[in-house]
């Protein structure tokens, strides 16, 4: 029998744990709410231990989190709005309780991108971006076949964007107010228009404005990295007709300078499974 690997995807509201193989095939998985660090991770440990022993663990986590293995605080959460998780060391928690198990760590969006590049919407590509627009805006980036980390990891949600001429909304980012996430995340839409995004009709003015903002951040990524593919996912991306509007706006931003930016925009192929499959692949590639 092939080796069994463990994986966990830690999200802001829910956590997924799984056991699978080195090709990223899930054998069994379990979803439960994310609460405090110890409570959440104890559930994960018990679930794995009841089912299998393993030597490799892949973690896909919300951020910001230290990914540089050379740093003493590798695997520690930084300034997350989830107060209970701030300064909590995820990697130390697992190292202490799973001696000898090797641990691979990346962000949830980078893991989702890895899975989409392995078998999904960006299969066979070397340069791609995965954008999720939900409670926040997060991005995973891969350049020349390598996930991009830099000194931390991509934080595209905090890009600064040009304001829509009819928008005087202050924005919801606690740090910057009107950064990209501050203007275009799900909570920004809900506050600006007085109701959640999924209740705004398709012909509401919110959607042209939303496409304006989403296209700008994606355009910035294209100008810097020239990816082959832009995967647009997350709760807000499910709004009917939004993909087509963003593609049109991307071409409008490009104004004929770049070729076919709008055509590079695609929907995720793996849906909710991308993060946990990516976590398994992180463990497998470690
Ligand atoms: P999270 O970011 O917490 O992982 P989601 O990706 O599901 O969660 O995003 C949640 C956000 O998506 C909420 O702000 C919600 O209003 C919005 N949303 C969910 N479904 C839709 C939809 N069908 N159309 C537009 N917005 C949606
Ligand atoms: Zn910000």
Tab-separated table of C-alpha atoms and ligand atoms in Angstrom:
chain	number	residue	atom	x	y	z
A	1	UNK	CA	0.000	0.000	0.000
A	2	UNK	CA	1.229	3.500	-0.772
A	3	UNK	CA	2.246	5.916	1.968
A	4	UNK	CA	-0.542	7.756	3.786
A	5	UNK	CA	-0.037	11.513	4.281
A	6	UNK	CA	-1.916	13.910	6.552
A	7	UNK	CA	-3.177	17.331	5.528
A	8	UNK	CA	-4.946	20.264	7.117
A	9	UNK	CA	-6.492	23.384	5.613
A	10	UNK	CA	-7.048	26.045	8.249
A	11	UNK	CA	-9.565	28.682	7.219
A	12	UNK	CA	-10.920	31.719	9.011
A	13	UNK	CA	-14.239	30.006	9.712
A	14	UNK	CA	-13.743	26.325	8.917
A	15	UNK	CA	-10.990	23.728	9.033
A	16	UNK	CA	-10.587	20.655	6.834
A	17	UNK	CA	-8.435	17.654	7.747
A	18	UNK	CA	-7.678	14.753	5.462
A	19	UNK	CA	-5.630	11.657	4.861
A	20	UNK	CA	-4.490	10.975	1.343
A	21	UNK	CA	-1.711	9.774	-0.899
A	22	UNK	CA	1.348	11.441	-2.395
A	23	UNK	CA	-0.461	12.191	-5.662
A	24	UNK	CA	-3.000	14.304	-3.781
A	25	UNK	CA	-5.853	11.773	-3.803
A	26	UNK	CA	-8.013	12.162	-0.677
A	27	UNK	CA	-8.840	8.929	1.171
A	28	UNK	CA	-11.011	10.523	3.844
A	29	UNK	CA	-11.713	14.052	5.057
A	30	UNK	CA	-13.526	15.900	7.827
A	31	UNK	CA	-14.740	19.529	8.098
A	32	UNK	CA	-15.379	21.422	11.328
A	33	UNK	CA	-15.460	25.043	12.579
A	34	UNK	CA	-12.225	26.920	13.340
A	35	UNK	CA	-12.312	28.069	16.980
A	36	UNK	CA	-9.345	28.650	19.294
A	37	UNK	CA	-5.949	27.251	18.238
A	38	UNK	CA	-5.725	24.401	20.788
A	39	UNK	CA	-9.346	23.355	20.440
A	40	UNK	CA	-9.203	23.331	16.626
A	41	UNK	CA	-5.858	21.564	16.335
A	42	UNK	CA	-6.708	18.989	19.011
A	43	UNK	CA	-9.700	17.940	16.890
A	44	UNK	CA	-7.360	17.545	13.912
A	45	UNK	CA	-4.813	15.470	15.860
A	46	UNK	CA	-7.451	13.137	17.320
A	47	UNK	CA	-9.050	12.647	13.916
A	48	UNK	CA	-5.749	11.628	12.249
A	49	UNK	CA	-4.581	9.472	15.157
A	50	UNK	CA	-7.803	7.479	15.197
A	51	UNK	CA	-7.267	6.558	11.546
A	52	UNK	CA	-3.620	6.227	10.564
A	53	UNK	CA	-0.009	6.806	11.394
A	54	UNK	CA	1.911	9.088	9.031
A	55	UNK	CA	5.329	10.632	8.519
A	56	UNK	CA	4.412	13.722	6.518
A	57	UNK	CA	1.976	16.555	7.197
A	58	UNK	CA	0.984	19.356	4.813
A	59	UNK	CA	-0.543	22.551	6.190
A	60	UNK	CA	-2.462	25.141	4.164
A	61	UNK	CA	-3.292	28.029	6.457
A	62	UNK	CA	-4.843	31.458	6.544
A	63	UNK	CA	-2.269	34.175	7.137
A	64	UNK	CA	-0.335	36.192	7.648
A	65	UNK	CA	2.017	33.464	8.806
A	66	UNK	CA	5.814	33.126	8.746
A	67	UNK	CA	6.797	30.708	5.961
A	68	UNK	CA	10.571	31.149	5.994
A	69	UNK	CA	12.022	28.001	7.559
A	70	UNK	CA	15.215	29.824	8.468
A	71	UNK	CA	13.401	32.146	10.839
A	72	UNK	CA	13.029	31.221	14.473
A	73	UNK	CA	9.330	32.065	14.302
A	74	UNK	CA	8.699	29.783	11.274
A	75	UNK	CA	5.050	28.747	11.307
A	76	UNK	CA	3.893	31.531	13.654
A	77	UNK	CA	0.865	33.701	12.901
A	78	UNK	CA	1.601	37.409	12.593
A	79	UNK	CA	-0.903	40.280	12.836
A	80	UNK	CA	-4.067	38.308	12.076
A	81	UNK	CA	-7.424	39.865	13.017
A	82	UNK	CA	-8.162	36.495	14.627
A	83	UNK	CA	-6.809	37.551	18.006
A	84	UNK	CA	-6.557	34.100	19.583
A	85	UNK	CA	-4.226	33.021	16.741
A	86	UNK	CA	-1.894	36.025	16.833
A	87	UNK	CA	1.668	34.907	17.669
A	88	UNK	CA	0.486	31.294	17.929
A	89	UNK	CA	3.078	28.863	16.575
A	90	UNK	CA	1.270	26.355	14.403
A	91	UNK	CA	4.422	24.459	13.466
A	92	UNK	CA	5.660	24.183	17.058
A	93	UNK	CA	2.248	22.853	18.133
A	94	UNK	CA	2.506	19.995	15.619
A	95	UNK	CA	6.252	19.394	16.105
A	96	UNK	CA	5.709	18.909	19.849
A	97	UNK	CA	2.863	16.443	19.338
A	98	UNK	CA	4.021	14.626	16.192
A	99	UNK	CA	7.726	13.932	16.758
A	100	UNK	CA	9.547	12.807	13.613
A	101	UNK	CA	6.790	13.955	11.266
A	102	UNK	CA	7.996	16.351	8.560
A	103	UNK	CA	5.858	19.448	8.190
A	104	UNK	CA	5.281	21.451	4.997
A	105	UNK	CA	3.525	24.798	5.306
A	106	UNK	CA	2.101	27.353	2.915
A	107	UNK	CA	-0.895	29.672	2.754
A	108	UNK	CA	-4.369	28.383	1.900
A	109	UNK	CA	-4.388	30.288	-1.390
A	110	UNK	CA	-0.931	29.106	-2.440
A	111	UNK	CA	-2.032	25.525	-1.705
A	112	UNK	CA	-5.209	26.044	-3.743
A	113	UNK	CA	-3.086	27.349	-6.609
A	114	UNK	CA	-0.758	24.343	-6.366
A	115	UNK	CA	-3.745	21.988	-6.682
A	116	UNK	CA	-5.257	23.941	-9.577
A	117	UNK	CA	-1.868	23.795	-11.353
A	118	UNK	CA	-1.542	20.092	-10.687
A	119	UNK	CA	-4.957	18.975	-11.932
A	120	UNK	CA	-7.315	21.936	-12.263
A	121	UNK	CA	-7.828	25.167	-14.141
A	122	UNK	CA	-4.092	25.877	-14.537
A	123	UNK	CA	-2.984	22.310	-15.275
A	124	UNK	CA	0.366	22.124	-17.004
A	125	UNK	CA	1.095	25.832	-16.594
A	126	UNK	CA	4.193	27.355	-15.000
A	127	UNK	CA	2.906	30.875	-14.276
A	128	UNK	CA	-0.471	31.407	-12.683
A	129	UNK	CA	-2.366	33.400	-10.117
A	130	UNK	CA	-5.189	32.258	-7.841
A	131	UNK	CA	-7.343	35.024	-6.432
A	132	UNK	CA	-9.989	34.432	-3.828
A	133	UNK	CA	-12.543	37.132	-3.096
A	134	UNK	CA	-14.578	36.360	-0.011
A	135	UNK	CA	-14.334	37.683	3.539
A	136	UNK	CA	-10.978	39.072	2.404
A	137	UNK	CA	-8.968	39.113	-0.803
A	138	UNK	CA	-6.102	36.640	-0.979
A	139	UNK	CA	-3.795	35.589	-3.757
A	140	UNK	CA	-1.491	32.716	-4.552
A	141	UNK	CA	1.208	33.253	-7.144
A	142	UNK	CA	3.417	30.885	-9.062
A	143	UNK	CA	6.253	32.103	-11.293
A	144	UNK	CA	8.354	29.806	-13.459
A	145	UNK	CA	6.929	26.782	-11.651
A	146	UNK	CA	7.806	28.030	-8.143
A	147	UNK	CA	5.311	29.352	-5.610
A	148	UNK	CA	6.229	32.949	-4.752
A	149	UNK	CA	7.074	33.759	-1.131
A	150	UNK	CA	9.501	36.640	-0.927
A	151	UNK	CA	10.096	37.661	2.672
A	152	UNK	CA	6.592	36.606	3.712
A	153	UNK	CA	4.019	35.579	1.062
A	154	UNK	CA	1.904	37.519	-1.426
A	155	UNK	CA	-0.502	39.963	0.226
A	156	UNK	CA	-2.238	41.209	-2.883
A	157	UNK	CA	-5.385	42.082	-0.934
A	158	UNK	CA	-3.547	45.154	0.327
A	159	UNK	CA	-2.660	46.544	-3.090
A	160	UNK	CA	-3.693	50.144	-3.618
A	161	UNK	CA	-6.154	50.647	-6.451
A	162	UNK	CA	-7.609	53.579	-8.359
A	163	UNK	CA	-10.976	54.617	-7.009
A	164	UNK	CA	-14.144	54.223	-9.049
A	165	UNK	CA	-15.370	57.773	-9.889
A	166	UNK	CA	-18.748	57.121	-8.249
A	167	UNK	CA	-17.414	55.508	-5.094
A	168	UNK	CA	-17.059	57.499	-1.873
A	169	UNK	CA	-17.080	54.469	0.444
A	170	UNK	CA	-14.247	54.715	2.987
A	171	UNK	CA	-13.347	51.009	2.814
A	172	UNK	CA	-13.143	48.301	5.467
A	173	UNK	CA	-9.433	47.479	5.820
A	174	UNK	CA	-8.428	48.138	9.446
A	175	UNK	CA	-4.942	49.135	8.248
A	176	UNK	CA	-5.488	51.040	4.998
A	177	UNK	CA	-9.204	51.703	4.682
A	178	UNK	CA	-9.471	51.761	0.907
A	179	UNK	CA	-6.923	49.186	-0.246
A	180	UNK	CA	-8.118	46.494	-2.699
A	181	UNK	CA	-9.589	44.274	0.022
A	182	UNK	CA	-10.940	47.351	1.790
A	183	UNK	CA	-12.986	48.240	-1.293
A	184	UNK	CA	-13.775	44.928	-2.959
A	185	UNK	CA	-14.052	42.122	-0.359
A	186	UNK	CA	-17.455	40.635	0.562
A	187	UNK	CA	-17.730	42.764	3.739
A	188	UNK	CA	-16.867	45.912	1.725
A	189	UNK	CA	-19.704	45.185	-0.717
A	190	UNK	CA	-22.125	44.493	2.144
A	191	UNK	CA	-21.267	47.729	3.957
A	192	UNK	CA	-21.242	49.936	0.874
A	193	UNK	CA	-24.622	48.750	-0.432
A	194	UNK	CA	-26.328	47.829	2.830
A	195	UNK	CA	-26.853	44.150	2.022
A	196	UNK	CA	-24.693	41.072	1.449
A	197	UNK	CA	-23.334	40.511	-2.055
A	198	UNK	CA	-25.451	37.429	-2.709
A	199	UNK	CA	-28.634	39.521	-2.235
A	200	UNK	CA	-27.679	42.204	-4.767
A	201	UNK	CA	-29.434	41.638	-8.115
A	202	UNK	CA	-27.344	40.986	-11.213
A	203	UNK	CA	-28.231	44.389	-12.715
A	204	UNK	CA	-27.238	46.322	-9.537
A	205	UNK	CA	-24.632	49.073	-9.961
A	206	UNK	CA	-22.508	47.204	-7.405
A	207	UNK	CA	-21.365	44.715	-10.030
A	208	UNK	CA	-19.841	47.155	-12.525
A	209	UNK	CA	-18.003	48.781	-9.637
A	210	UNK	CA	-16.903	45.382	-8.352
A	211	UNK	CA	-15.579	44.432	-11.788
A	212	UNK	CA	-13.706	47.751	-11.980
A	213	UNK	CA	-11.917	47.000	-8.705
A	214	UNK	CA	-11.235	43.328	-9.330
A	215	UNK	CA	-9.854	44.036	-12.804
A	216	UNK	CA	-7.416	46.608	-11.457
A	217	UNK	CA	-5.679	44.314	-9.005
A	218	UNK	CA	-5.552	41.525	-11.555
A	219	UNK	CA	-4.187	43.968	-14.097
A	220	UNK	CA	-1.394	44.938	-11.683
A	221	UNK	CA	-0.491	41.264	-11.310
A	222	UNK	CA	-0.430	40.847	-15.098
A	223	UNK	CA	1.776	43.901	-15.522
A	224	UNK	CA	4.257	42.572	-12.948
A	225	UNK	CA	4.277	38.834	-13.499
A	226	UNK	CA	2.651	38.117	-16.849
A	227	UNK	CA	0.855	34.948	-15.723
A	228	UNK	CA	-0.641	32.536	-18.266
A	229	UNK	CA	-3.793	32.159	-16.237
A	230	UNK	CA	-5.818	34.112	-13.659
A	231	UNK	CA	-8.082	31.934	-11.532
A	232	UNK	CA	-10.851	33.937	-9.852
A	233	UNK	CA	-12.549	32.133	-6.959
A	234	UNK	CA	-14.112	32.754	-3.529
A	235	UNK	CA	-17.707	33.448	-2.486
A	236	UNK	CA	-18.027	36.815	-4.244
A	237	UNK	CA	-16.781	35.357	-7.554
A	238	UNK	CA	-19.913	33.205	-7.669
A	239	UNK	CA	-22.070	36.250	-8.458
A	240	UNK	CA	-23.791	35.642	-11.774
A	241	UNK	CA	-22.100	37.411	-14.666
A	242	UNK	CA	-19.197	38.766	-12.616
A	243	UNK	CA	-16.503	36.752	-14.394
A	244	UNK	CA	-17.534	38.163	-17.785
A	245	UNK	CA	-17.620	41.725	-16.428
A	246	UNK	CA	-14.142	41.381	-14.897
A	247	UNK	CA	-12.750	39.949	-18.161
A	248	UNK	CA	-14.148	42.926	-20.073
A	249	UNK	CA	-12.732	45.389	-17.539
A	250	UNK	CA	-9.324	43.674	-17.678
A	251	UNK	CA	-9.206	44.299	-21.406
A	252	UNK	CA	-10.332	47.883	-20.769
A	253	UNK	CA	-7.443	48.372	-18.279
A	254	UNK	CA	-5.045	46.925	-20.818
A	255	UNK	CA	-6.319	49.354	-23.492
A	256	UNK	CA	-4.764	47.274	-26.248
A	257	UNK	CA	-1.289	47.149	-24.676
A	258	UNK	CA	-1.277	43.544	-23.419
A	259	UNK	CA	-2.699	40.665	-25.438
A	260	UNK	CA	-5.866	38.905	-24.340
A	261	UNK	CA	-5.818	39.574	-20.602
A	262	UNK	CA	-9.552	38.987	-20.293
A	263	UNK	CA	-9.205	35.574	-21.939
A	264	UNK	CA	-6.782	34.485	-19.214
A	265	UNK	CA	-9.467	34.774	-16.537
A	266	UNK	CA	-10.933	31.401	-15.546
A	267	UNK	CA	-13.009	29.876	-12.750
A	268	UNK	CA	-11.440	27.394	-10.313
A	269	UNK	CA	-11.917	23.779	-11.381
A	270	UNK	CA	-11.545	22.132	-7.978
A	271	UNK	CA	-13.934	24.306	-5.954
A	272	UNK	CA	-13.857	23.694	-2.205
A	273	UNK	CA	-11.384	20.825	-2.582
A	274	UNK	CA	-8.454	22.869	-3.890
A	275	UNK	CA	-7.006	23.879	-0.500
A	276	UNK	CA	-6.933	20.440	1.071
A	277	UNK	CA	-5.614	18.751	-2.102
A	278	UNK	CA	-2.932	21.457	-2.196
A	279	UNK	CA	-2.030	20.731	1.436
A	280	UNK	CA	-1.504	17.058	0.543
A	281	UNK	CA	0.660	18.054	-2.433
A	282	UNK	CA	2.721	20.326	-0.155
A	283	UNK	CA	3.410	17.323	2.074
A	284	UNK	CA	4.160	15.119	-0.930
A	285	UNK	CA	6.579	17.633	-2.479
A	286	UNK	CA	8.394	18.326	0.794
B	1	LIG	P1	-14.336	32.950	3.266
B	1	LIG	O1	-13.699	34.101	2.593
B	1	LIG	O2	-14.719	33.238	4.684
B	1	LIG	O3	-13.608	31.667	3.090
B	1	LIG	P2	-16.265	32.779	1.082
B	1	LIG	O4	-15.199	32.613	0.071
B	1	LIG	O5	-17.448	31.868	0.998
B	1	LIG	O6	-15.761	32.680	2.579
B	1	LIG	O7	-16.782	34.267	0.951
B	1	LIG	C1	-17.795	34.808	1.743
B	1	LIG	C2	-18.276	36.093	1.079
B	1	LIG	O8	-18.811	35.786	-0.209
B	1	LIG	C3	-19.365	36.803	1.842
B	1	LIG	O9	-19.002	38.170	1.957
B	1	LIG	C4	-20.621	36.625	0.991
B	1	LIG	O10	-21.436	37.784	1.036
B	1	LIG	C5	-20.055	36.425	-0.404
B	1	LIG	N1	-20.873	35.528	-1.240
B	1	LIG	C6	-21.211	34.246	-0.969
B	1	LIG	N2	-21.971	33.738	-1.969
B	1	LIG	C7	-22.100	34.704	-2.894
B	1	LIG	C8	-22.753	34.802	-4.165
B	1	LIG	N3	-23.454	33.799	-4.682
B	1	LIG	N4	-22.650	35.968	-4.844
B	1	LIG	C9	-21.944	36.990	-4.334
B	1	LIG	N5	-21.318	36.968	-3.147
B	1	LIG	C10	-21.393	35.848	-2.426
B	2	LIG	ZN1	-5.372	46.805	3.536
